[in-house]
Amino acid sequence: MNKLKALPKPVKLAFWVLLAILAYALPILEPPIISTPGVDFGGVLFVVTMYCLIALGLNIVVGYAGLLDLGYVGFYAVGAYTAAILTSFHANWPLLLSLPFAVAATTIAGLILGAPTLRVRGDYLAIVTLGFGEIIRLVAVNTEWLGDRRGISNIARPPSVMTGEDGGVVVGEAEPGLKGIFEIPHLYWGDGTVLVDTEDTTQFLVFGVLDQIPYYWLGLTVVLLVLLADYLIKNSRVGRAWEATREDEDAAELMGVPTFKFKLLAFATGAFIGGLAGALFASRQSFINPDSFLLLFSILFLAAVVVGGQGNRWGVLVGAFLVAYLPQRFRDFDDFRVLVFGAALVALAILRPEGLFPPRRTVRAKQMEHELEVLETGHDDGEEAARV
Amino acid sequence: MEFDYQFLFSNLPELTITGLAFGAIYALIALGYTMVYGVLQLINFAHSEVFMYGTFATLWTVWALTGTGGGVGGIQLLLILLLGLVMAMATSALIALALERVAYRPLIKKDAPRLIALISAIGASFVLAELMGLRDKVTAWVGLDDDLDRYVSGARINQSMASVVNMPDVNIGGLSIKTVDLLVIAAAIAMMVIVDQFVRRSKLGRGIRATAQDQETAALMGVNPTRTIQYTFLIGGLMAGAAAFLYMLKIETTKFDVGFLLGVKAFTAAVLGGIGNLRGALLGGLVLGVAENWGQALFGGEWRHVVAFVLLVVILLFRPTGLLGESLGKARV
């Protein structure tokens, strides 16, 4: 990591661009060890991007502002249900029009939940948010207006860009007869040879039923945008206020940070991103029911954030990738998936208590603490602690 | 939504008794959450699994002793019940101790952030639940499935025992009340009182309270923190086992994931009463059980859990530290 930092700026930029291109090309390349046998690789990658998005959102709440949220799936559900109602169940809007409403509804839900509960301290917040997540799901289960147990189907897909019959560009719902602007062939990995498989192609920007790669591209684009926004907000006054609140609420308040306002803002921002992810997820699935929003998912999301290293955006992306991808990759051990996942969580917690990639500030603080201790006691007995 | 006032008010006493029985079970589980939280400030997420293992211990004990269950009475019944209770408490206590040893102690030693301890707890909870849910596969792997077929088959579905307690309903002042409900309430309250008095009066209890207040100072005064934490988990496990036994008497059915919802409810009860507060756990459990049952009568069964969570949110808004406040450390003799 330090080597990368030392590189000249253009090289760094080129590195990141290359990485992004690689990420976009991943489902086309279908590299042998990484790709998932038995499950559609594009679909898995789409789910990974959704987890990344959610992890980034939850990271703002848990990592930056230090608010333990066990009901994040509630926001995800509000976003998904708003999109579903507006595009299919009670209206017939196109997806792109419903997205702002879904996001707005989720943000408002975040404010409504946050305004009373953020006055409650730490762990109480955890149980209140957990309750909120369950209430959202149970209301959806029991309300006919929300499609009760049966759920909502025919949710609008994103608009496809296609070549029309007269050769012009058509934007709209994907139709079986129409093809994309161009086709991208996938790679085929044989025994030691790599071939371009012209039979297996992806239509560029046709959001159909089978091929999930365009959804992945959409998801990845949103993730990159949110990453950028996350970078800007973290390095702003708001980001510093969040971290100050997390480290010591009273001290922050004394320094003139209106902590309640900033906690509420963190909650709303997190809800915003969660709602966005929910709406995209609903659109891809085209069908949602309350079982898509079990409490278990809140826990998985939190696991993604904490395992990756809360507070570090790259860490939580890795965490999200692991939580979403590993169970799909090792489907052969289907029965034992949850068991192994649980054992991995325990092992990880014990071996790396700060998460896989703790934020630099945490590492620095630990090091300083250690140095102080050496100064005080005069001998170096906690060498392991310093290496975090 | 229709409000069935008629039904609620005409059956108020019966609904209250059943609610109290549920609440008593919540309270016993909540005790484990609240004590561990009081001492370690840690949400012991895997406590629900400790309870679940207790239900299976009861179930299998009854199976082993009566064959199909049911059809026994008198002194024999009493013995079976006692043995079931002992087995459930022992199993749950063992699981709780193992949990502390494997999932928490390494983290406490490293002084890890509290959130990572929660993740470890969640992981342990998954492992424990899945081990029970996969017991048919695990035993087949060891090669024992033929011998244990009865106990390991249908690992992922509901398993029931026949009613053990078939006593006639008790008639008090014109109300007919189920014997089981009375038994559950009485047993749970008796156990809560014992634990409460134990923590308040015994030397060990004083150690637990001291550690909850200030671990370092307590250690300087000669309280072994690791030992104290172990005892805390042990008491929580014993109570979860008792709760599991009473739950099986009342519900008679269990499953590998039965702990999850009950655990969430019990934790809600603990928070409701004021986490870290033993009497709060009892009050929170009973209030939650009764409110749930009334809510179910009023709004219909599908809104039961919603009532519980809404109650929690509302109470926390007006009393942010729960009904009785948090106080394991502050409890006075």
XYZ file of C-alpha atoms in Angstrom:
721
model
C 0.000 0.000 0.000
C 2.816 2.413 0.827
C 4.584 1.601 -2.410
C 1.440 2.497 -4.291
C 1.236 5.806 -2.463
C 4.785 6.672 -3.485
C 4.107 6.319 -7.223
C 3.773 9.480 -9.327
C 0.251 10.739 -9.786
C -0.324 9.748 -13.450
C 0.794 6.192 -12.712
C -1.557 6.032 -9.769
C -4.408 7.278 -11.910
C -3.591 4.765 -14.617
C -3.573 2.020 -11.998
C -7.040 2.903 -10.763
C -8.442 3.213 -14.286
C -6.983 -0.161 -15.157
C -8.522 -1.654 -12.051
C -11.927 -0.207 -12.947
C -11.714 -1.543 -16.500
C -10.786 -4.941 -15.146
C -13.772 -4.811 -12.810
C -16.104 -3.993 -15.692
C -14.635 -6.742 -17.860
C -14.675 -9.407 -15.151
C -17.909 -11.212 -16.184
C -16.818 -11.193 -19.834
C -13.442 -12.682 -18.989
C -14.883 -15.409 -16.757
C -11.487 -16.265 -15.296
C -11.477 -19.933 -14.297
C -10.770 -19.932 -10.546
C -12.806 -16.852 -9.721
C -15.903 -17.596 -11.784
C -18.671 -19.541 -10.102
C -19.463 -22.977 -11.498
C -23.155 -23.821 -11.498
C -24.370 -20.276 -10.848
C -24.527 -17.428 -13.334
C -21.312 -15.475 -12.809
C -22.852 -12.176 -13.911
C -25.673 -12.652 -11.411
C -23.247 -13.354 -8.589
C -21.256 -10.258 -9.471
C -24.441 -8.189 -9.490
C -25.232 -9.389 -5.968
C -21.662 -8.518 -5.008
C -22.147 -4.949 -6.239
C -25.378 -4.689 -4.253
C -23.564 -5.828 -1.106
C -20.793 -3.337 -1.860
C -23.340 -0.553 -2.150
C -25.037 -1.545 1.085
C -21.723 -1.951 2.874
C -20.692 1.558 1.797
C -23.984 2.926 3.109
C -23.843 1.016 6.369
C -20.193 2.005 6.754
C -21.272 5.631 6.988
C -23.626 4.766 9.838
C -21.503 2.191 11.677
C -17.963 3.003 10.584
C -17.904 6.792 10.364
C -20.566 7.837 12.843
C -20.249 4.823 15.142
C -23.984 4.059 15.361
C -24.731 0.355 15.614
C -27.547 -0.344 13.167
C -28.994 -3.866 13.222
C -31.981 -3.067 11.039
C -30.370 -1.781 7.904
C -32.358 -4.224 5.824
C -35.404 -2.107 6.707
C -34.126 0.744 4.523
C -33.255 -1.676 1.785
C -36.851 -2.934 1.974
C -38.351 0.563 1.895
C -36.383 1.349 -1.268
C -37.335 -1.919 -2.924
C -41.011 -1.636 -2.014
C -41.275 1.980 -3.144
C -39.805 1.072 -6.513
C -42.062 -1.975 -6.743
C -45.239 -0.070 -5.918
C -44.501 2.782 -8.272
C -43.460 0.715 -11.267
C -45.788 -2.230 -11.004
C -48.230 -2.634 -8.174
C -50.078 0.670 -7.932
C -48.683 2.705 -10.816
C -46.879 2.173 -14.045
C -43.891 4.449 -13.886
C -40.569 3.746 -15.587
C -37.812 2.697 -13.207
C -35.659 5.788 -13.590
C -38.550 8.007 -12.536
C -39.311 5.853 -9.516
C -35.679 5.771 -8.317
C -35.639 9.320 -6.892
C -38.906 8.627 -5.108
C -37.612 5.347 -3.697
C -34.478 7.060 -2.447
C -36.447 9.996 -1.049
C -38.877 7.672 0.740
C -35.975 5.789 2.316
C -34.226 8.963 3.410
C -37.429 10.187 5.014
C -37.826 6.803 6.699
C -34.292 7.222 8.017
C -35.110 10.670 9.382
C -38.358 9.505 10.962
C -36.648 6.571 12.638
C -33.542 8.524 13.527
C -35.108 11.653 15.024
C -36.492 9.923 18.120
C -34.088 6.967 18.419
C -30.724 8.648 17.949
C -31.154 10.185 21.377
C -30.951 6.649 22.707
C -27.462 5.457 23.526
C -25.337 2.832 21.771
C -26.724 -0.625 22.238
C -30.272 0.512 22.696
C -30.014 1.939 19.225
C -29.023 -1.523 18.016
C -32.163 -3.143 19.372
C -34.429 -0.296 18.275
C -33.121 -0.485 14.724
C -33.442 -4.263 14.832
C -37.062 -3.793 15.844
C -37.571 -1.301 13.051
C -36.230 -3.731 10.452
C -38.588 -6.423 11.689
C -41.557 -4.052 11.825
C -41.023 -3.066 8.189
C -40.919 -6.706 7.147
C -43.909 -7.763 9.238
C -45.973 -4.843 7.980
C -45.144 -5.905 4.438
C -46.150 -9.483 5.293
C -49.495 -8.413 6.726
C -50.602 -5.615 4.438
C -52.510 -6.415 1.322
C -51.668 -3.025 -0.158
C -48.018 -4.112 -0.109
C -48.707 -7.478 -1.664
C -48.556 -9.353 1.688
C -46.762 -12.723 1.639
C -47.134 -13.187 -2.083
C -44.962 -10.191 -2.859
C -44.928 -7.968 -5.910
C -43.919 -9.087 -9.375
C -43.301 -7.414 -12.748
C -41.188 -4.643 -11.332
C -39.840 -2.444 -14.121
C -36.348 -3.101 -15.432
C -33.920 -0.332 -16.353
C -34.406 1.036 -19.895
C -32.415 -0.852 -22.515
C -30.513 0.793 -25.345
C -31.132 -1.223 -28.528
C -30.859 -1.107 -32.270
C -34.317 -0.757 -33.791
C -35.548 -2.489 -36.922
C -34.692 0.547 -39.041
C -31.163 0.603 -37.642
C -31.716 3.569 -35.309
C -31.218 3.546 -31.577
C -34.255 2.644 -29.490
C -34.508 3.214 -25.746
C -37.102 1.309 -23.775
C -38.153 -2.065 -22.439
C -36.114 -4.989 -23.704
C -37.930 -6.914 -26.432
C -37.002 -10.345 -27.718
C -36.602 -9.234 -31.357
C -34.292 -6.303 -30.759
C -30.560 -6.532 -30.276
C -28.166 -4.281 -28.433
C -25.981 -1.672 -30.081
C -23.195 -4.203 -30.198
C -22.432 -7.635 -28.859
C -19.542 -8.552 -26.616
C -18.338 -12.130 -26.842
C -17.292 -13.934 -23.673
C -14.043 -15.801 -23.208
C -14.001 -19.559 -22.973
C -11.326 -21.191 -20.853
C -10.466 -24.661 -22.097
C -7.587 -26.831 -20.922
C -4.715 -24.424 -21.189
C -6.253 -22.486 -24.077
C -8.350 -19.372 -24.084
C -10.874 -18.882 -26.859
C -13.274 -16.115 -27.754
C -16.686 -17.718 -27.646
C -18.810 -15.978 -30.284
C -21.828 -18.100 -29.428
C -21.929 -16.771 -25.888
C -22.333 -13.012 -26.117
C -23.668 -10.173 -24.040
C -25.882 -7.609 -25.755
C -24.571 -4.203 -24.791
C -27.047 -2.526 -22.494
C -30.037 -4.791 -22.949
C -31.562 -5.367 -19.538
C -33.233 -8.662 -20.276
C -34.270 -11.622 -18.190
C -31.392 -14.044 -18.608
C -28.188 -12.125 -19.074
C -27.363 -10.372 -15.834
C -24.121 -8.751 -16.901
C -25.706 -5.387 -17.882
C -27.178 -5.211 -14.372
C -23.725 -5.809 -12.997
C -22.384 -2.928 -15.076
C -25.153 -0.706 -13.794
C -24.497 -1.799 -10.218
C -20.757 -1.270 -10.569
C -21.296 2.208 -11.987
C -23.493 3.137 -9.041
C -20.902 1.719 -6.644
C -18.175 3.839 -8.249
C -20.342 6.965 -8.025
C -21.140 6.291 -4.380
C -17.445 5.658 -3.723
C -16.627 9.063 -5.144
C -19.336 10.716 -3.066
C -18.110 8.811 -0.025
C -14.565 10.082 -0.624
C -15.741 13.692 -0.905
C -18.027 13.544 2.125
C -15.474 11.785 4.335
C -12.870 14.459 3.664
C -15.275 17.277 4.326
C -16.383 18.993 7.508
C -19.211 16.493 7.745
C -16.882 13.497 7.677
C -14.666 14.984 10.367
C -17.712 15.788 12.486
C -18.844 12.153 12.199
C -15.498 10.824 13.310
C -15.306 13.272 16.167
C -18.761 12.200 17.309
C -17.785 8.565 17.107
C -14.608 8.976 19.107
C -16.068 11.089 21.904
C -19.536 12.508 21.713
C -19.213 14.863 24.678
C -15.900 16.268 23.530
C -17.287 16.817 20.033
C -20.309 18.587 21.437
C -18.058 20.849 23.517
C -16.026 21.704 20.431
C -19.178 22.998 18.809
C -20.205 19.980 16.738
C -23.991 19.609 16.816
C -23.662 15.867 17.311
C -27.335 15.002 17.116
C -27.703 16.753 13.792
C -24.698 14.982 12.369
C -25.797 11.591 13.657
C -29.143 12.147 12.009
C -27.387 13.141 8.811
C -25.302 9.955 8.919
C -28.432 7.910 9.445
C -30.218 9.593 6.547
C -27.207 9.257 4.241
C -26.918 5.589 5.083
C -30.635 5.138 4.480
C -30.308 6.931 1.134
C -27.726 4.466 -0.113
C -29.610 1.495 1.304
C -32.777 2.596 -0.488
C -30.908 2.990 -3.747
C -29.545 -0.538 -3.430
C -33.002 -1.859 -2.588
C -34.604 -0.259 -5.641
C -31.892 -1.612 -7.950
C -32.208 -5.049 -6.407
C -35.994 -5.032 -6.872
C -35.576 -3.987 -10.480
C -33.101 -6.755 -11.224
C -35.179 -9.442 -9.488
C -38.370 -8.056 -10.976
C -40.026 -9.739 -8.003
C -39.841 -9.098 -4.287
C -41.544 -10.587 -1.266
C -40.950 -10.098 2.455
C -38.558 -13.043 2.530
C -36.029 -10.933 0.641
C -35.707 -8.741 3.726
C -35.122 -11.078 6.647
C -33.308 -9.941 9.746
C -30.523 -12.281 8.730
C -29.574 -9.888 5.930
C -29.085 -7.019 8.360
C -26.659 -9.240 10.190
C -24.855 -10.229 7.001
C -24.532 -6.567 6.010
C -23.115 -5.690 9.398
C -20.748 -8.641 9.139
C -19.531 -7.328 5.778
C -18.745 -3.931 7.278
C -17.097 -5.143 10.464
C -15.150 -7.976 8.848
C -13.711 -5.670 6.204
C -12.709 -3.048 8.728
C -15.331 -0.523 9.689
C -14.456 3.005 8.735
C -12.261 2.059 5.796
C -14.144 2.168 2.506
C -11.801 -0.261 0.736
C -11.988 -2.616 3.672
C -15.764 -2.745 3.671
C -15.755 -3.347 -0.090
C -13.569 -6.384 0.474
C -15.836 -7.455 3.326
C -18.919 -7.120 1.124
C -17.222 -9.088 -1.614
C -16.353 -11.904 0.774
C -19.805 -12.092 2.361
C -21.635 -12.055 -0.971
C -19.230 -14.048 -3.069
C -17.812 -16.851 -0.952
C -21.156 -18.610 -0.294
C -21.840 -18.607 -4.051
C -18.372 -19.751 -5.051
C -18.462 -22.711 -2.719
C -21.942 -23.893 -3.552
C -20.667 -27.450 -3.658
C -20.660 -27.345 0.106
C -24.156 -25.955 0.053
C -25.342 -27.622 3.258
C -22.397 -26.456 5.254
C -22.286 -22.909 3.904
C -23.756 -21.165 6.927
C -21.759 -23.342 9.308
C -18.485 -22.496 7.610
C -19.456 -18.840 7.342
C -20.166 -18.695 11.070
C -16.891 -20.401 11.934
C -15.066 -17.991 9.613
C -16.644 -15.024 11.403
C -15.471 -16.304 14.791
C -11.980 -17.077 13.506
C -11.711 -13.700 11.835
C -12.885 -11.855 14.904
C -10.296 -13.591 17.034
C -7.412 -13.350 14.594
C -8.009 -9.818 13.328
C -10.101 -7.924 15.872
C -9.734 -4.652 13.979
C -11.133 -6.131 10.774
C -9.175 -7.205 7.706
C -8.267 -3.668 6.704
C -8.607 -1.284 9.615
C -8.593 2.436 8.799
C -5.164 4.032 8.953
C -6.202 6.243 11.839
C -7.049 3.207 13.994
C -3.696 1.616 13.236
C -1.912 4.862 14.054
C -3.803 5.261 17.307
C -2.905 1.719 18.337
C 0.729 2.321 17.540
C 0.798 5.516 19.544
C -0.845 3.797 22.476
C 1.785 1.115 22.307
C 4.647 3.630 22.160
C 3.226 5.416 25.168
C 3.088 2.161 27.043
C 6.698 1.420 26.213
C 7.639 4.857 27.497
C 5.677 4.323 30.683
C 6.744 0.808 31.525
C 10.186 1.034 30.030
C 10.074 -2.305 28.262
C 8.540 -3.621 25.093
C 6.302 -6.499 26.004
C 3.394 -6.014 23.650
C 5.170 -6.307 20.361
C 2.282 -8.192 18.814
C -0.229 -5.530 19.732
C 1.644 -2.932 17.738
C 1.423 -4.872 14.527
C -2.368 -5.033 14.550
C -57.419 -3.724 10.268
C -60.154 -4.708 12.655
C -59.952 -4.237 16.380
C -61.502 -7.070 18.300
C -62.212 -5.270 21.598
C -64.976 -7.690 22.432
C -62.673 -10.676 22.369
C -59.916 -8.936 24.281
C -62.095 -7.771 27.137
C -64.193 -10.882 27.510
C -61.060 -13.037 27.737
C -58.794 -10.625 29.552
C -57.848 -12.851 32.525
C -57.052 -15.909 30.392
C -55.057 -13.839 27.915
C -53.129 -12.266 30.751
C -52.232 -15.632 32.286
C -51.002 -17.046 28.971
C -49.105 -13.824 28.361
C -47.490 -14.081 31.762
C -46.411 -17.639 30.992
C -44.719 -16.524 27.769
C -43.312 -13.511 29.573
C -41.824 -15.716 32.293
C -39.940 -17.700 29.653
C -38.720 -14.491 28.003
C -37.596 -13.263 31.400
C -35.533 -16.362 32.120
C -33.746 -16.079 28.775
C -33.397 -12.331 29.216
C -31.486 -12.966 32.413
C -28.573 -14.394 30.416
C -28.480 -11.390 28.104
C -28.757 -8.905 30.882
C -26.080 -10.436 33.135
C -23.526 -10.794 30.365
C -24.301 -7.281 29.237
C -23.981 -5.964 32.761
C -20.532 -7.477 33.193
C -19.049 -7.217 29.702
C -21.213 -4.619 27.905
C -21.578 -7.225 25.211
C -24.719 -8.372 23.426
C -24.379 -12.127 23.770
C -26.000 -12.849 20.461
C -25.447 -16.600 20.710
C -27.459 -16.883 23.919
C -30.496 -17.862 21.834
C -28.603 -20.977 20.743
C -27.811 -21.802 24.366
C -31.562 -21.868 24.897
C -32.176 -23.951 21.765
C -29.793 -26.680 22.937
C -31.729 -26.787 26.183
C -34.984 -27.473 24.363
C -33.405 -30.408 22.571
C -31.950 -31.749 25.805
C -35.460 -31.761 27.277
C -36.983 -33.320 24.183
C -34.459 -36.129 24.005
C -34.617 -36.837 27.708
C -38.384 -37.239 27.500
C -38.046 -39.420 24.411
C -35.424 -41.603 26.023
C -37.419 -42.106 29.206
C -40.975 -42.497 27.965
C -40.639 -43.719 24.418
C -43.362 -41.658 22.830
C -43.930 -39.412 25.797
C -47.226 -39.082 27.613
C -49.102 -41.732 29.506
C -47.149 -41.409 32.711
C -48.220 -39.938 35.988
C -47.486 -39.618 39.651
C -44.001 -40.060 40.982
C -42.709 -41.264 37.623
C -43.837 -38.046 35.958
C -42.184 -36.001 38.640
C -38.887 -37.831 38.127
C -39.031 -37.382 34.378
C -39.718 -33.700 34.768
C -36.875 -33.285 37.234
C -34.440 -35.150 35.023
C -35.550 -33.155 31.970
C -34.953 -29.937 33.862
C -31.532 -31.034 35.053
C -30.481 -32.190 31.588
C -31.652 -28.959 29.969
C -29.868 -26.797 32.521
C -26.681 -28.843 32.302
C -26.622 -28.806 28.507
C -27.295 -25.102 28.253
C -24.715 -24.308 30.908
C -22.098 -26.365 29.089
C -22.835 -24.630 25.796
C -22.686 -21.227 27.465
C -19.316 -22.018 29.045
C -17.924 -23.350 25.782
C -19.152 -20.211 24.057
C -17.371 -17.993 26.532
C -14.169 -19.990 26.190
C -14.068 -20.145 22.389
C -15.779 -17.034 21.096
C -15.330 -14.377 23.766
C -12.345 -14.946 26.002
C -9.687 -14.486 23.283
C -11.348 -11.198 22.354
C -11.640 -9.969 25.920
C -7.961 -10.770 26.444
C -7.029 -8.693 23.408
C -9.246 -5.838 24.532
C -10.904 -5.936 21.103
C -13.527 -3.399 19.996
C -16.983 -4.324 21.244
C -18.480 -4.538 17.788
C -16.086 -7.279 16.760
C -17.164 -9.267 19.817
C -20.711 -8.968 18.515
C -19.570 -10.349 15.159
C -17.862 -13.233 16.925
C -21.104 -13.861 18.812
C -23.090 -13.836 15.581
C -20.650 -16.282 14.020
C -20.862 -18.577 17.039
C -24.642 -18.388 16.879
C -24.609 -19.510 13.235
C -22.254 -22.373 14.013
C -24.302 -23.634 16.961
C -27.634 -23.427 15.138
C -26.280 -25.100 12.028
C -24.608 -27.875 13.980
C -28.023 -28.756 15.357
C -29.660 -28.305 11.955
C -27.089 -30.548 10.296
C -26.899 -33.176 13.013
C -28.111 -35.874 10.630
C -25.250 -35.128 8.234
C -22.694 -34.780 10.988
C -23.606 -38.094 12.607
C -23.758 -39.828 9.228
C -20.268 -38.558 8.648
C -19.077 -40.075 11.917
C -20.985 -43.245 11.069
C -23.439 -43.201 13.942
C -26.637 -42.344 12.132
C -28.031 -45.871 12.378
C -27.770 -45.942 16.158
C -29.024 -42.410 16.674
C -31.502 -42.410 13.830
C -34.387 -41.465 16.029
C -32.647 -38.389 17.361
C -30.972 -37.125 14.235
C -33.597 -37.683 11.549
C -35.561 -34.677 10.358
C -32.849 -32.350 11.538
C -34.313 -29.303 9.850
C -37.978 -29.705 10.728
C -40.078 -29.350 13.851
C -39.682 -32.088 16.451
C -42.361 -32.577 19.066
C -42.863 -34.526 22.219
C -46.260 -35.592 23.453
C -47.712 -33.706 26.390
C -46.108 -34.797 29.575
C -48.201 -32.751 31.900
C -51.820 -33.729 31.385
C -53.304 -32.326 34.521
C -56.817 -30.899 34.527
C -57.226 -27.154 34.312
C -57.207 -25.306 37.599
C -60.340 -23.448 38.525
C -59.777 -20.178 40.331
C -62.715 -17.885 40.930
C -64.640 -19.155 37.961
C -61.672 -18.983 35.598
C -60.209 -22.137 34.169
C -56.458 -21.815 33.894
C -54.049 -24.286 32.339
C -51.882 -26.041 34.902
C -48.851 -25.705 32.632
C -49.170 -21.936 32.558
C -49.301 -21.745 36.336
C -46.357 -24.109 36.616
C -44.301 -22.078 34.166
C -45.034 -18.762 35.846
C -44.391 -20.071 39.348
C -41.175 -21.868 38.405
C -39.813 -18.918 36.465
C -40.525 -16.393 39.184
C -39.048 -18.691 41.831
C -35.865 -19.055 39.815
C -35.606 -15.350 39.162
C -35.904 -14.661 42.873
C -33.181 -17.203 43.636
C -30.787 -15.671 41.117
C -31.597 -12.159 42.259
C -30.932 -13.033 45.883
C -27.807 -14.955 44.905
C -26.348 -11.969 43.081
C -27.333 -9.657 45.899
C -26.194 -11.685 48.885
C -23.553 -14.279 48.016
C -19.830 -13.629 47.818
C -19.815 -14.651 44.197
C -22.672 -12.301 43.444
C -20.742 -9.491 45.061
C -17.832 -10.359 42.780
C -20.106 -10.205 39.745
C -21.463 -6.841 40.776
C -17.982 -5.521 41.471
C -16.732 -6.674 38.072
C -19.731 -5.050 36.416
C -18.878 -1.760 38.098
C -15.185 -1.668 37.400
C -13.290 -4.699 36.233
C -9.800 -3.426 37.007
C -10.560 -2.263 40.501
C -12.437 -5.484 41.195
C -9.384 -7.443 40.069
C -7.218 -5.407 42.449
C -9.589 -6.261 45.273
C -9.039 -9.940 44.632
C -11.906 -10.777 42.295
C -10.717 -13.007 39.475
C -12.285 -11.409 36.380
C -12.028 -14.465 34.128
C -13.627 -16.656 36.772
C -16.362 -14.116 37.391
C -17.159 -13.868 33.698
C -17.325 -17.664 33.576
C -19.808 -17.718 36.444
C -21.866 -15.055 34.714
C -22.124 -17.200 31.619
C -22.819 -20.248 33.775
C -25.774 -18.600 35.539
C -27.102 -17.294 32.226
C -26.799 -20.774 30.730
C -28.526 -22.455 33.678
C -31.443 -20.043 33.433
C -31.660 -20.481 29.659
C -31.814 -24.239 30.262
C -34.628 -23.799 32.745
C -36.410 -21.551 30.268
C -35.945 -24.205 27.584
C -37.478 -26.845 29.826
C -40.505 -24.677 30.649
C -40.842 -23.749 26.993
C -40.964 -27.431 26.048
C -43.608 -28.089 28.702
C -45.745 -25.370 27.216
C -45.051 -25.507 23.470
C -43.808 -29.120 23.149
C -42.178 -28.443 19.784
C -38.703 -27.312 18.868
C -36.480 -26.824 15.846
C -32.851 -25.904 15.208
C -33.667 -22.241 14.585
C -36.233 -21.849 17.351
C -33.812 -19.760 19.369
C -33.563 -16.865 16.963
C -36.944 -15.213 17.422
C -37.113 -16.080 21.114
C -33.645 -14.669 21.564
C -34.616 -11.422 19.892
C -37.725 -11.250 22.079
C -35.787 -11.999 25.228
C -33.194 -9.380 24.402
C -36.046 -6.966 23.775
C -37.399 -7.863 27.205
C -33.988 -7.250 28.767
C -33.729 -3.828 27.133
C -37.325 -3.056 28.021
C -36.684 -3.627 31.713
C -33.312 -1.905 31.673
C -30.370 -3.952 30.514
C -28.019 -5.103 33.247
C -30.888 -5.061 35.732
C -32.063 -8.475 36.967
C -35.436 -7.336 38.261
C -35.798 -5.322 35.078
C -35.421 -8.506 33.052
C -38.296 -10.098 34.966
C -40.515 -7.058 34.641
C -39.565 -6.538 30.983
C -40.289 -10.178 30.167
C -43.669 -10.204 31.848
C -44.707 -6.854 30.335
C -43.622 -7.995 26.898
C -45.419 -11.341 27.162
C -48.687 -9.812 28.325
C -48.567 -6.937 25.837
C -47.924 -9.369 23.026
C -50.808 -11.567 23.979
C -53.216 -8.658 24.332
C -51.989 -7.223 21.055
C -52.538 -10.544 19.366
C -56.103 -10.680 20.658
C -56.751 -7.113 19.572
C -55.113 -6.960 16.144
C -54.878 -10.616 15.150
C -52.071 -13.149 15.384
C -50.029 -11.825 12.488
C -49.390 -8.532 14.308
C -48.028 -10.184 17.438
C -44.365 -9.418 16.816
C -45.107 -5.918 15.547
C -46.798 -5.140 18.863
C -43.685 -6.294 20.733
C -41.306 -4.106 18.759
C -43.541 -1.055 18.724
C -43.881 -1.350 22.494
C -40.102 -1.456 22.781
C -39.603 1.629 20.626
C -42.271 3.578 22.494
C -40.943 2.686 25.951
C -37.368 3.515 24.977
C -38.515 6.898 23.721
C -39.944 7.828 27.086
C -37.549 5.899 29.306
C -34.291 5.637 27.351
C -32.710 3.274 29.899
C -35.657 0.897 30.156
C -38.400 0.559 32.734
C -36.188 0.103 35.799
C -32.938 1.588 34.507
C -29.618 -0.228 34.110
C -28.002 -1.357 37.298
C -26.229 -4.694 37.674
C -23.231 -2.825 39.044
C -25.264 -0.405 41.092
C -27.461 -2.978 42.807
C -27.305 -2.486 46.540
C -27.837 -5.103 49.199
